[in-house]
Coordinates of C-alpha atoms in Angstrom, one line a residue:
Chain U
M1 CA -22.5 -120.3 19.0
E2 CA -22.1 -120.9 22.8
R3 CA -19.8 -118.3 24.3
T4 CA -17.1 -119.3 26.8
Y5 CA -16.4 -117.0 29.7
V6 CA -13.6 -117.0 32.3
I7 CA -14.5 -115.4 35.6
T8 CA -12.0 -115.0 38.5
G9 CA -13.3 -114.7 42.0
A10 CA -16.1 -117.1 40.8
A11 CA -16.6 -118.8 44.1
S12 CA -18.3 -115.9 45.9
G13 CA -19.8 -112.5 45.7
I14 CA -20.0 -110.7 42.3
G15 CA -18.0 -113.4 40.6
K16 CA -20.4 -116.1 41.7
A17 CA -23.5 -114.1 40.8
T18 CA -22.1 -113.5 37.4
K19 CA -21.2 -117.1 36.8
E20 CA -24.7 -118.1 37.8
L21 CA -26.3 -115.5 35.6
L22 CA -24.2 -116.4 32.5
E23 CA -24.8 -120.1 33.0
A24 CA -28.5 -119.5 33.3
R25 CA -28.4 -117.7 30.0
G26 CA -26.7 -120.7 28.3
A27 CA -23.0 -119.7 28.4
R28 CA -20.1 -121.9 29.3
V29 CA -18.2 -120.4 32.3
I30 CA -14.8 -121.5 33.5
G31 CA -14.6 -120.2 37.1
A32 CA -11.4 -119.5 39.0
D33 CA -10.9 -118.9 42.6
I34 CA -8.5 -119.7 45.4
A35 CA -10.8 -122.7 46.2
G36 CA -14.2 -124.1 45.3
S37 CA -14.1 -123.4 41.6
D38 CA -13.2 -125.0 38.3
V39 CA -9.6 -123.7 38.5
N40 CA -8.3 -123.3 42.0
V41 CA -5.3 -121.0 42.1
D42 CA -3.7 -118.3 44.3
L43 CA -3.5 -115.2 42.1
T44 CA -1.0 -113.6 44.5
T45 CA 1.7 -115.9 43.1
L46 CA 3.4 -116.2 39.7
Q47 CA 2.7 -119.9 39.9
G48 CA -1.0 -119.4 40.4
R49 CA -1.2 -116.9 37.5
Q50 CA 0.6 -119.3 35.2
T51 CA -1.6 -122.2 36.3
L52 CA -4.7 -120.1 35.6
V53 CA -3.7 -119.5 32.0
S54 CA -2.6 -123.1 31.4
E55 CA -5.7 -124.6 33.0
V56 CA -8.0 -122.2 31.1
E57 CA -6.2 -123.1 27.9
R58 CA -6.7 -126.8 28.6
L59 CA -10.4 -126.5 29.6
S60 CA -11.3 -124.2 26.8
D61 CA -9.5 -126.0 24.0
G62 CA -7.6 -122.8 23.4
R63 CA -10.4 -120.3 22.6
I64 CA -12.4 -118.1 25.0
D65 CA -14.8 -115.3 24.3
A66 CA -14.6 -113.2 27.4
V67 CA -12.6 -112.6 30.5
L68 CA -14.0 -111.1 33.7
A69 CA -11.3 -110.2 36.2
V70 CA -13.4 -110.1 39.3
A71 CA -11.1 -111.6 42.0
G72 CA -10.2 -109.1 44.7
L73 CA -9.7 -108.6 48.4
S74 CA -10.4 -105.6 50.6
S75 CA -8.3 -106.4 53.6
P76 CA -5.4 -104.1 54.6
T77 CA -2.8 -106.7 53.5
V78 CA -0.1 -107.3 51.0
A79 CA -2.3 -110.0 49.4
T80 CA -4.8 -107.3 48.5
A81 CA -2.2 -105.4 46.6
A82 CA -1.0 -108.6 44.9
V83 CA -4.4 -109.9 43.8
N84 CA -6.3 -106.7 43.1
Y85 CA -3.7 -105.2 40.7
F86 CA -1.1 -107.8 39.6
G87 CA -3.5 -110.7 39.7
A88 CA -6.1 -108.9 37.6
V89 CA -3.5 -107.6 35.1
A90 CA -2.0 -111.1 34.8
T91 CA -5.5 -112.5 34.2
L92 CA -6.2 -110.1 31.4
E93 CA -2.8 -110.2 29.8
G94 CA -2.3 -113.9 30.3
L95 CA -5.7 -114.8 28.7
R96 CA -5.5 -112.3 25.8
P97 CA -4.0 -114.8 23.4
L98 CA -7.0 -117.1 24.0
L99 CA -9.4 -114.2 23.6
A100 CA -7.9 -113.2 20.3
K101 CA -9.3 -116.5 18.9
S102 CA -12.9 -115.3 19.5
D103 CA -15.0 -113.6 16.9
S104 CA -16.4 -111.3 19.6
P105 CA -13.8 -111.1 22.4
R106 CA -14.5 -109.0 25.5
A107 CA -12.6 -108.2 28.7
V108 CA -13.9 -106.5 31.8
A109 CA -12.2 -105.7 35.1
V110 CA -14.0 -105.1 38.4
T111 CA -12.5 -102.0 40.2
S112 CA -14.3 -100.0 42.8
M113 CA -15.6 -96.6 43.8
A114 CA -12.8 -96.8 46.3
S115 CA -10.6 -95.8 43.4
L116 CA -11.9 -92.3 44.3
M117 CA -10.7 -92.6 47.9
P118 CA -7.4 -91.5 49.3
H119 CA -4.4 -93.4 48.0
D120 CA -0.7 -93.8 48.8
D121 CA 1.5 -92.1 46.2
A122 CA 4.4 -94.6 46.5
L123 CA 2.1 -97.6 46.2
L124 CA 0.2 -96.2 43.4
D125 CA 3.3 -95.3 41.4
A126 CA 4.7 -98.8 41.9
F127 CA 1.4 -100.3 40.6
L128 CA 1.4 -98.0 37.6
D129 CA 5.1 -98.8 36.9
G130 CA 4.2 -102.5 37.0
N131 CA 6.8 -103.0 39.7
E132 CA 5.4 -105.7 41.8
E133 CA 8.4 -106.0 44.1
A134 CA 8.2 -102.3 45.0
A135 CA 4.4 -102.4 45.3
L136 CA 4.4 -105.3 47.7
A137 CA 7.2 -103.8 49.8
R138 CA 5.3 -100.6 50.1
A139 CA 2.1 -102.5 50.9
A140 CA 3.9 -104.3 53.6
E141 CA 4.9 -101.0 55.2
L142 CA 1.4 -99.7 55.0
A143 CA -0.1 -102.9 56.4
A144 CA 2.3 -102.6 59.3
G145 CA 1.3 -99.0 60.0
S146 CA -1.8 -97.4 61.3
P147 CA -5.3 -98.7 60.3
E148 CA -5.6 -95.5 58.1
Q149 CA -2.4 -96.5 56.3
G150 CA -3.5 -100.1 55.8
N151 CA -6.7 -98.9 54.3
L152 CA -4.9 -97.0 51.6
I153 CA -3.9 -100.4 50.0
Y154 CA -7.4 -101.2 48.7
G155 CA -8.2 -97.8 47.2
S156 CA -4.7 -97.5 45.7
S157 CA -5.0 -101.0 44.0
K158 CA -8.4 -100.1 42.6
Q159 CA -7.3 -96.7 41.3
A160 CA -4.3 -98.4 39.6
L161 CA -6.4 -101.1 38.0
S162 CA -8.9 -98.5 36.7
R163 CA -6.1 -96.5 35.2
W164 CA -4.6 -99.6 33.7
V165 CA -7.8 -100.2 31.9
R166 CA -7.9 -96.6 30.7
R167 CA -4.3 -96.8 29.4
Q168 CA -4.4 -100.3 27.9
A169 CA -7.8 -100.3 26.2
P170 CA -7.0 -98.1 23.2
T171 CA -3.6 -99.8 22.5
A172 CA -2.7 -102.1 19.7
D173 CA -2.9 -105.1 22.1
W174 CA -6.5 -104.5 22.9
A175 CA -8.4 -102.0 20.6
G176 CA -6.0 -102.9 17.8
A177 CA -7.0 -106.5 18.2
N178 CA -10.7 -105.7 18.3
I179 CA -11.0 -106.6 22.0
P180 CA -13.0 -104.1 24.0
V181 CA -11.7 -103.8 27.6
N182 CA -13.6 -101.9 30.2
A183 CA -14.2 -101.8 33.9
V184 CA -17.0 -101.6 36.4
A185 CA -16.6 -99.8 39.7
P186 CA -19.1 -100.9 42.2
G187 CA -20.2 -99.0 45.3
V188 CA -21.2 -101.0 48.4
V189 CA -22.4 -104.4 47.2
L190 CA -23.7 -106.9 49.7
T191 CA -21.2 -109.7 49.4
P192 CA -19.1 -111.8 51.8
M193 CA -16.3 -109.2 51.2
T194 CA -18.3 -106.4 52.6
A195 CA -20.2 -108.4 55.3
S196 CA -18.1 -107.0 58.1
L197 CA -18.8 -103.4 56.9
T198 CA -22.6 -103.9 56.7
G199 CA -23.2 -106.2 59.6
T200 CA -24.4 -103.7 62.1
E201 CA -26.5 -100.5 62.0
E202 CA -23.5 -98.5 63.3
A203 CA -21.2 -99.9 60.6
R204 CA -23.7 -99.3 57.9
T205 CA -24.2 -95.7 59.0
Q206 CA -20.5 -95.1 59.0
L207 CA -20.1 -96.7 55.6
A208 CA -23.0 -94.7 54.1
G209 CA -21.2 -91.5 55.2
M210 CA -18.1 -92.6 53.2
V211 CA -20.0 -94.0 50.2
P212 CA -23.1 -91.9 49.6
M213 CA -25.6 -94.0 47.5
P214 CA -28.7 -91.9 47.0
L215 CA -30.1 -94.2 44.3
N216 CA -31.5 -97.3 46.0
G217 CA -28.7 -97.7 48.5
F218 CA -26.6 -100.9 49.1
F219 CA -27.6 -103.7 46.8
G220 CA -26.9 -107.3 45.8
P221 CA -24.2 -108.7 43.5
E222 CA -26.9 -109.7 40.9
S223 CA -27.1 -106.1 39.7
V224 CA -23.3 -106.0 39.0
A225 CA -23.6 -109.4 37.3
Q226 CA -26.1 -108.0 34.8
L227 CA -23.8 -105.1 33.9
L228 CA -20.9 -107.4 33.5
A229 CA -22.9 -109.7 31.4
W230 CA -23.8 -106.8 29.1
L231 CA -20.3 -105.5 28.8
S232 CA -19.0 -109.0 28.0
S233 CA -21.7 -109.7 25.5
E234 CA -21.6 -109.5 21.7
E235 CA -23.7 -106.4 22.0
N236 CA -20.8 -104.4 23.3
G237 CA -18.4 -103.8 20.4
H238 CA -17.6 -100.2 20.8
L239 CA -16.9 -99.3 24.5
C240 CA -13.2 -98.8 25.0
G241 CA -11.6 -98.0 28.3
Q242 CA -14.8 -97.1 30.1
V243 CA -14.9 -97.3 33.9
I244 CA -18.6 -97.5 34.7
F245 CA -19.6 -96.8 38.3
I246 CA -22.4 -99.0 39.5
D247 CA -22.6 -97.3 42.8
G248 CA -26.0 -95.7 43.4
G249 CA -24.5 -92.3 42.8
S250 CA -21.4 -92.1 45.1
D251 CA -19.3 -91.1 42.1
A252 CA -21.7 -88.4 41.0
V253 CA -22.0 -87.1 44.6
I254 CA -18.2 -87.1 45.3
R255 CA -17.0 -85.8 41.9
G256 CA -20.1 -83.9 40.8
D257 CA -19.9 -82.4 37.3
S258 CA -16.1 -82.0 37.4
T259 CA -16.0 -85.4 35.7
W260 CA -18.2 -86.6 32.9
Chain Q
M1 CA -45.6 -106.2 32.0
E2 CA -45.0 -104.3 28.7
R3 CA -42.7 -101.3 29.2
T4 CA -43.6 -98.0 27.6
Y5 CA -40.6 -95.9 26.3
V6 CA -40.5 -92.4 25.0
I7 CA -37.8 -91.6 22.5
T8 CA -37.1 -88.1 21.1
G9 CA -35.3 -87.9 17.8
A10 CA -37.1 -91.1 16.9
A11 CA -37.5 -90.5 13.2
S12 CA -33.8 -91.0 12.3
G13 CA -30.4 -92.1 13.4
I14 CA -29.8 -93.3 16.9
G15 CA -33.4 -92.6 18.0
K16 CA -34.9 -94.5 15.1
A17 CA -32.5 -97.5 15.6
T18 CA -33.4 -97.6 19.3
K19 CA -37.2 -97.4 18.6
E20 CA -36.9 -100.3 16.2
L21 CA -34.8 -102.4 18.6
L22 CA -37.1 -101.8 21.6
E23 CA -40.2 -102.5 19.5
A24 CA -38.6 -105.7 18.2
R25 CA -38.1 -106.7 21.8
G26 CA -41.8 -106.2 22.5
A27 CA -41.8 -102.8 24.1
R28 CA -44.3 -100.0 23.4
V29 CA -42.5 -96.9 22.1
I30 CA -43.8 -93.4 21.8
G31 CA -41.6 -91.6 19.3
A32 CA -41.2 -87.9 19.0
D33 CA -39.5 -85.9 16.4
I34 CA -40.0 -82.7 14.4
A35 CA -41.8 -84.7 11.8
G36 CA -42.5 -88.3 10.8
S37 CA -43.1 -89.7 14.3
D38 CA -45.9 -90.4 16.8
V39 CA -45.6 -87.0 18.3
N40 CA -44.4 -84.3 16.0
V41 CA -43.1 -81.2 17.8
D42 CA -40.3 -78.7 17.6
L43 CA -38.2 -79.0 20.7
T44 CA -36.6 -75.6 20.2
T45 CA -39.9 -74.0 21.3
L46 CA -41.7 -73.8 24.6
Q47 CA -44.9 -74.8 22.8
G48 CA -43.2 -77.9 21.3
R49 CA -41.9 -79.0 24.7
Q50 CA -45.3 -78.5 26.3
T51 CA -47.0 -80.4 23.5
L52 CA -44.5 -83.3 23.9
V53 CA -45.5 -83.7 27.5
S54 CA -49.2 -83.4 27.0
E55 CA -49.2 -85.7 24.0
V56 CA -47.1 -88.4 25.8
E57 CA -49.4 -88.1 28.7
R58 CA -52.4 -88.7 26.5
L59 CA -50.9 -91.5 24.5
S60 CA -49.5 -93.3 27.5
D61 CA -52.5 -93.0 29.8
G62 CA -50.3 -91.2 32.3
R63 CA -47.5 -93.7 33.0
I64 CA -44.2 -94.3 31.2
D65 CA -41.3 -96.5 32.1
A66 CA -38.4 -94.8 30.4
V67 CA -37.4 -91.6 28.6
L68 CA -34.6 -91.5 26.1
A69 CA -33.6 -87.9 25.2
V70 CA -31.9 -88.6 21.9
A71 CA -33.0 -85.6 19.8
G72 CA -30.1 -83.3 18.8
L73 CA -28.6 -81.3 16.0
S74 CA -25.0 -80.8 15.1
S75 CA -25.2 -77.7 12.8
P76 CA -23.5 -74.5 14.0
T77 CA -26.9 -72.8 14.7
V78 CA -29.0 -71.4 17.5
A79 CA -31.4 -74.3 17.0
T80 CA -28.6 -76.7 18.0
A81 CA -28.2 -74.9 21.3
A82 CA -32.0 -74.9 21.9
V83 CA -32.6 -78.5 21.1
N84 CA -29.4 -80.2 22.4
Y85 CA -29.6 -78.7 25.9
F86 CA -32.9 -77.0 26.7
G87 CA -35.0 -79.4 24.6
A88 CA -33.3 -82.4 26.2
V89 CA -33.7 -81.0 29.7
A90 CA -37.3 -80.1 29.1
T91 CA -37.9 -83.7 27.9
L92 CA -36.4 -85.2 31.0
E93 CA -37.9 -82.8 33.5
G94 CA -41.3 -82.6 31.7
L95 CA -41.8 -86.3 31.6
R96 CA -40.5 -87.1 35.1
P97 CA -44.0 -87.0 36.7
L98 CA -45.1 -89.7 34.2
L99 CA -41.9 -91.7 34.9
A100 CA -42.6 -91.6 38.6
K101 CA -45.6 -93.8 38.1
S102 CA -43.4 -96.7 36.9
D103 CA -42.1 -99.5 39.1
S104 CA -38.8 -99.4 37.2
P105 CA -38.4 -95.9 35.8
R106 CA -35.3 -95.1 33.7
A107 CA -34.0 -91.9 32.0
V108 CA -31.1 -91.6 29.5
A109 CA -29.7 -88.7 27.6
V110 CA -27.6 -88.8 24.5
T111 CA -24.6 -86.5 24.7
S112 CA -21.4 -86.8 22.7
M113 CA -17.7 -87.3 22.8
A114 CA -17.8 -83.7 21.5
S115 CA -18.3 -82.8 25.2
L116 CA -14.5 -83.1 25.4
M117 CA -13.9 -80.7 22.5
P118 CA -13.3 -77.0 22.9
H119 CA -16.3 -75.0 24.2
D120 CA -17.3 -71.4 24.6
D121 CA -17.2 -70.3 28.2
A122 CA -20.1 -67.8 28.0
L123 CA -22.4 -70.3 26.2
L124 CA -21.5 -73.1 28.6
D125 CA -22.2 -70.9 31.6
A126 CA -25.5 -69.8 30.2
F127 CA -26.5 -73.5 29.7
L128 CA -25.4 -74.5 33.2
D129 CA -27.3 -71.5 34.6
G130 CA -30.4 -72.7 32.7
N131 CA -30.6 -69.2 31.1
E132 CA -32.0 -70.0 27.7
E133 CA -32.3 -66.3 26.7
A134 CA -28.6 -65.7 27.3
A135 CA -27.6 -69.0 25.8
L136 CA -29.5 -68.4 22.6
A137 CA -28.1 -64.9 22.3
R138 CA -24.6 -66.1 22.7
A139 CA -25.2 -69.0 20.3
A140 CA -26.4 -66.4 17.8
E141 CA -23.2 -64.5 18.1
L142 CA -21.1 -67.6 17.6
A143 CA -23.2 -68.7 14.7
A144 CA -22.6 -65.3 13.0
G145 CA -18.9 -65.6 13.6
S146 CA -16.2 -67.7 12.1
P147 CA -16.7 -71.4 11.3
E148 CA -14.6 -72.2 14.4
Q149 CA -16.8 -70.1 16.6
G150 CA -20.0 -71.8 15.1
N151 CA -18.6 -75.2 15.8
L152 CA -18.3 -74.4 19.5
I153 CA -22.0 -74.5 19.9
Y154 CA -22.3 -78.3 19.5
G155 CA -19.6 -79.3 21.9
S156 CA -20.7 -76.7 24.5
S157 CA -24.3 -78.0 24.3
K158 CA -23.1 -81.6 24.8
Q159 CA -20.8 -80.8 27.6
A160 CA -23.6 -78.9 29.4
L161 CA -26.0 -81.8 29.0
S162 CA -23.4 -84.3 30.3
R163 CA -22.9 -82.1 33.3
W164 CA -26.6 -81.6 33.8
V165 CA -26.9 -85.4 34.1
R166 CA -24.0 -85.5 36.6
R167 CA -25.6 -82.8 38.7
Q168 CA -29.2 -83.9 38.6
A169 CA -28.8 -87.7 38.9
P170 CA -28.0 -87.9 42.6
T171 CA -30.7 -85.3 43.6
A172 CA -34.0 -85.9 45.4
D173 CA -35.9 -85.4 42.1
W174 CA -34.1 -88.4 40.4
A175 CA -32.2 -90.7 42.7
G176 CA -34.5 -89.8 45.6
A177 CA -37.4 -90.9 43.5
N178 CA -35.7 -94.1 42.5
I179 CA -35.1 -93.0 38.9
P180 CA -31.7 -93.7 37.5
V181 CA -30.6 -91.0 35.0
N182 CA -27.5 -91.6 32.9
A183 CA -26.0 -90.6 29.6
V184 CA -24.3 -92.1 26.6
A185 CA -21.7 -90.1 24.7
P186 CA -21.2 -91.5 21.2
G187 CA -18.2 -91.1 19.0
V188 CA -18.7 -90.9 15.3
V189 CA -21.9 -92.9 14.5
L190 CA -22.9 -93.3 10.9
T191 CA -26.3 -91.5 10.8
P192 CA -27.9 -88.8 8.7
M193 CA -26.5 -86.2 11.2
T194 CA -22.9 -87.2 10.4
A195 CA -23.4 -88.1 6.7
S196 CA -21.7 -84.9 5.5
L197 CA -18.7 -85.6 7.8
T198 CA -18.2 -89.1 6.6
G199 CA -19.2 -88.8 2.9
T200 CA -15.7 -88.5 1.4
E201 CA -12.4 -90.1 2.1
E202 CA -10.9 -86.7 2.8
A203 CA -13.7 -85.9 5.3
R204 CA -13.4 -89.2 7.0
T205 CA -9.6 -88.8 7.4
Q206 CA -10.0 -85.3 8.9
L207 CA -12.7 -86.5 11.3
A208 CA -10.7 -89.5 12.4
G209 CA -7.9 -87.1 13.3
M210 CA -10.2 -85.2 15.6
V211 CA -12.0 -88.3 16.9
P212 CA -9.6 -91.2 17.3
M213 CA -11.5 -94.5 17.4
P214 CA -8.9 -97.3 17.6
L215 CA -11.6 -99.9 18.5
N216 CA -13.5 -100.8 15.4
G217 CA -13.8 -97.3 14.0
F218 CA -17.0 -95.5 12.9
F219 CA -20.0 -97.7 13.4
G220 CA -23.8 -97.8 13.0
P221 CA -26.5 -96.5 15.3
E222 CA -27.6 -100.1 16.2
S223 CA -24.7 -100.4 18.7
V224 CA -25.8 -97.2 20.5
A225 CA -29.4 -98.5 20.5
Q226 CA -28.2 -101.7 22.4
L227 CA -26.5 -99.7 25.1
L228 CA -29.5 -97.3 25.4
A229 CA -31.8 -100.4 25.6
W230 CA -29.7 -101.8 28.5
L231 CA -29.5 -98.5 30.4
S232 CA -33.3 -98.0 30.1
S233 CA -34.1 -101.6 31.1
E234 CA -35.1 -103.0 34.4
E235 CA -31.6 -104.5 34.7
N236 CA -30.2 -101.1 35.4
G237 CA -31.3 -100.1 38.9
H238 CA -28.0 -98.7 40.3
L239 CA -26.2 -96.6 37.7
C240 CA -26.6 -93.0 38.7
G241 CA -25.1 -90.0 36.7
Q242 CA -22.8 -92.1 34.5
V243 CA -21.7 -90.7 31.2
I244 CA -20.7 -93.8 29.2
F245 CA -18.6 -93.1 26.1
I246 CA -19.5 -95.4 23.3
D247 CA -16.8 -94.1 21.1
G248 CA -14.3 -96.7 20.0
G249 CA -11.8 -95.2 22.4
S250 CA -11.7 -91.5 21.6
D251 CA -12.3 -90.6 25.3
A252 CA -9.6 -93.0 26.5
V253 CA -7.2 -91.7 23.9
I254 CA -7.9 -88.0 24.5
R255 CA -8.1 -88.1 28.3
G256 CA -6.0 -91.1 29.1
D257 CA -5.9 -92.2 32.7
S258 CA -6.4 -88.7 34.0
T259 CA -10.1 -89.7 34.1
W260 CA -11.6 -93.0 35.3

């Protein structure tokens, strides 16, 4: 039977590549983005998150087979904190009742190798507590501070989302309902989001110093799409809470064999 | 072009299921096992490891596309230490020159969620030092000790192999040669190896206490085969040193969000 997928961030980058791949393989994909997709909503707002769920319910006739929470920003802004963590969690939790109607439901979040980068303790704690008001207030402080402070927003949001997947996946809501939930953590992927970081030789050299990728270097979003397609396919019935780095080795270089 | 795969442990369990899956998909598979396969060798011995390489070289005409080091034992014996670590490493390193002839080479090792279980420090250190003489001597001491001591051999061997993958994947030998090397770490998979642990209700209950698998419980080797097939396919060009737990959530339950 044809599978129905929901992909946020579907208008560009990894989300777009994944939508195109799944459609080419015969799946039905409901895309969501702030503009230019099937469902156009702003995931920084409660209203946008609620509209996502109601529109997906309407367009899918109440049953979906997979959710891919791809939408994310990398700018040093409050919006990044809102979308990357609270928008992603709202996507996964809000669509879970529709997933539960599937015979082979799957959920995947896109985090980042930046989850290994420095973070802000107060922001991270607010994310993990699910306290959006406190998180956005702290993000606003960081955004108003030095560039280094602003840059902590992205890594903190991605670490929090990775850890949300770890904590939630084995619970009654997910594993107990036979829904695998996992994450992919990309290294540097050549998308509109990273274009400013990879646009010049100098920028690329600086970035490669922060994100060592000895295996095949920077790469295109199609490779992430293929991993997302596998994780959200019927073939994956037993991965639970895995955060898979698709990063050319930056995780292995940075953490070595302290983590396995 | 048809891909050529080498699978050790191909005569039973995960190795057999993977061989059958890949062959059904049109691949050429050279199986190896102690008996009943295309290449019949004892990977506890230097002679067996050398014969594996020379026979694969002969049967493949000198080029292979993927190596899946699946062969392993779970008994509290010296042979388990020899096969699970040194046999697997010899398989991967010995066949690397043939892999390097491929346009899309891939290598995958099968470790275990037992890599998270208690280990023996002396045995683990000997593995990580690549000191087979010391490792086998220590394994012999453990095998002659209490059942608890004997049981440390398996987890130690699997932790060592997981960490070998983490250390080696980003190096010049692997990432530098454009060869992704990764690992899968299964939970309880229903194979001949685990039959004695899952044969009675009492044994299953005890095992489930040690290996919590909230997502869909114990499962068959076909699911691991599907993950191995993806990791060794052309689609996976950017995962480097990942240890993916296919374990129904035991890793996420045991380590929680301390690891991501």
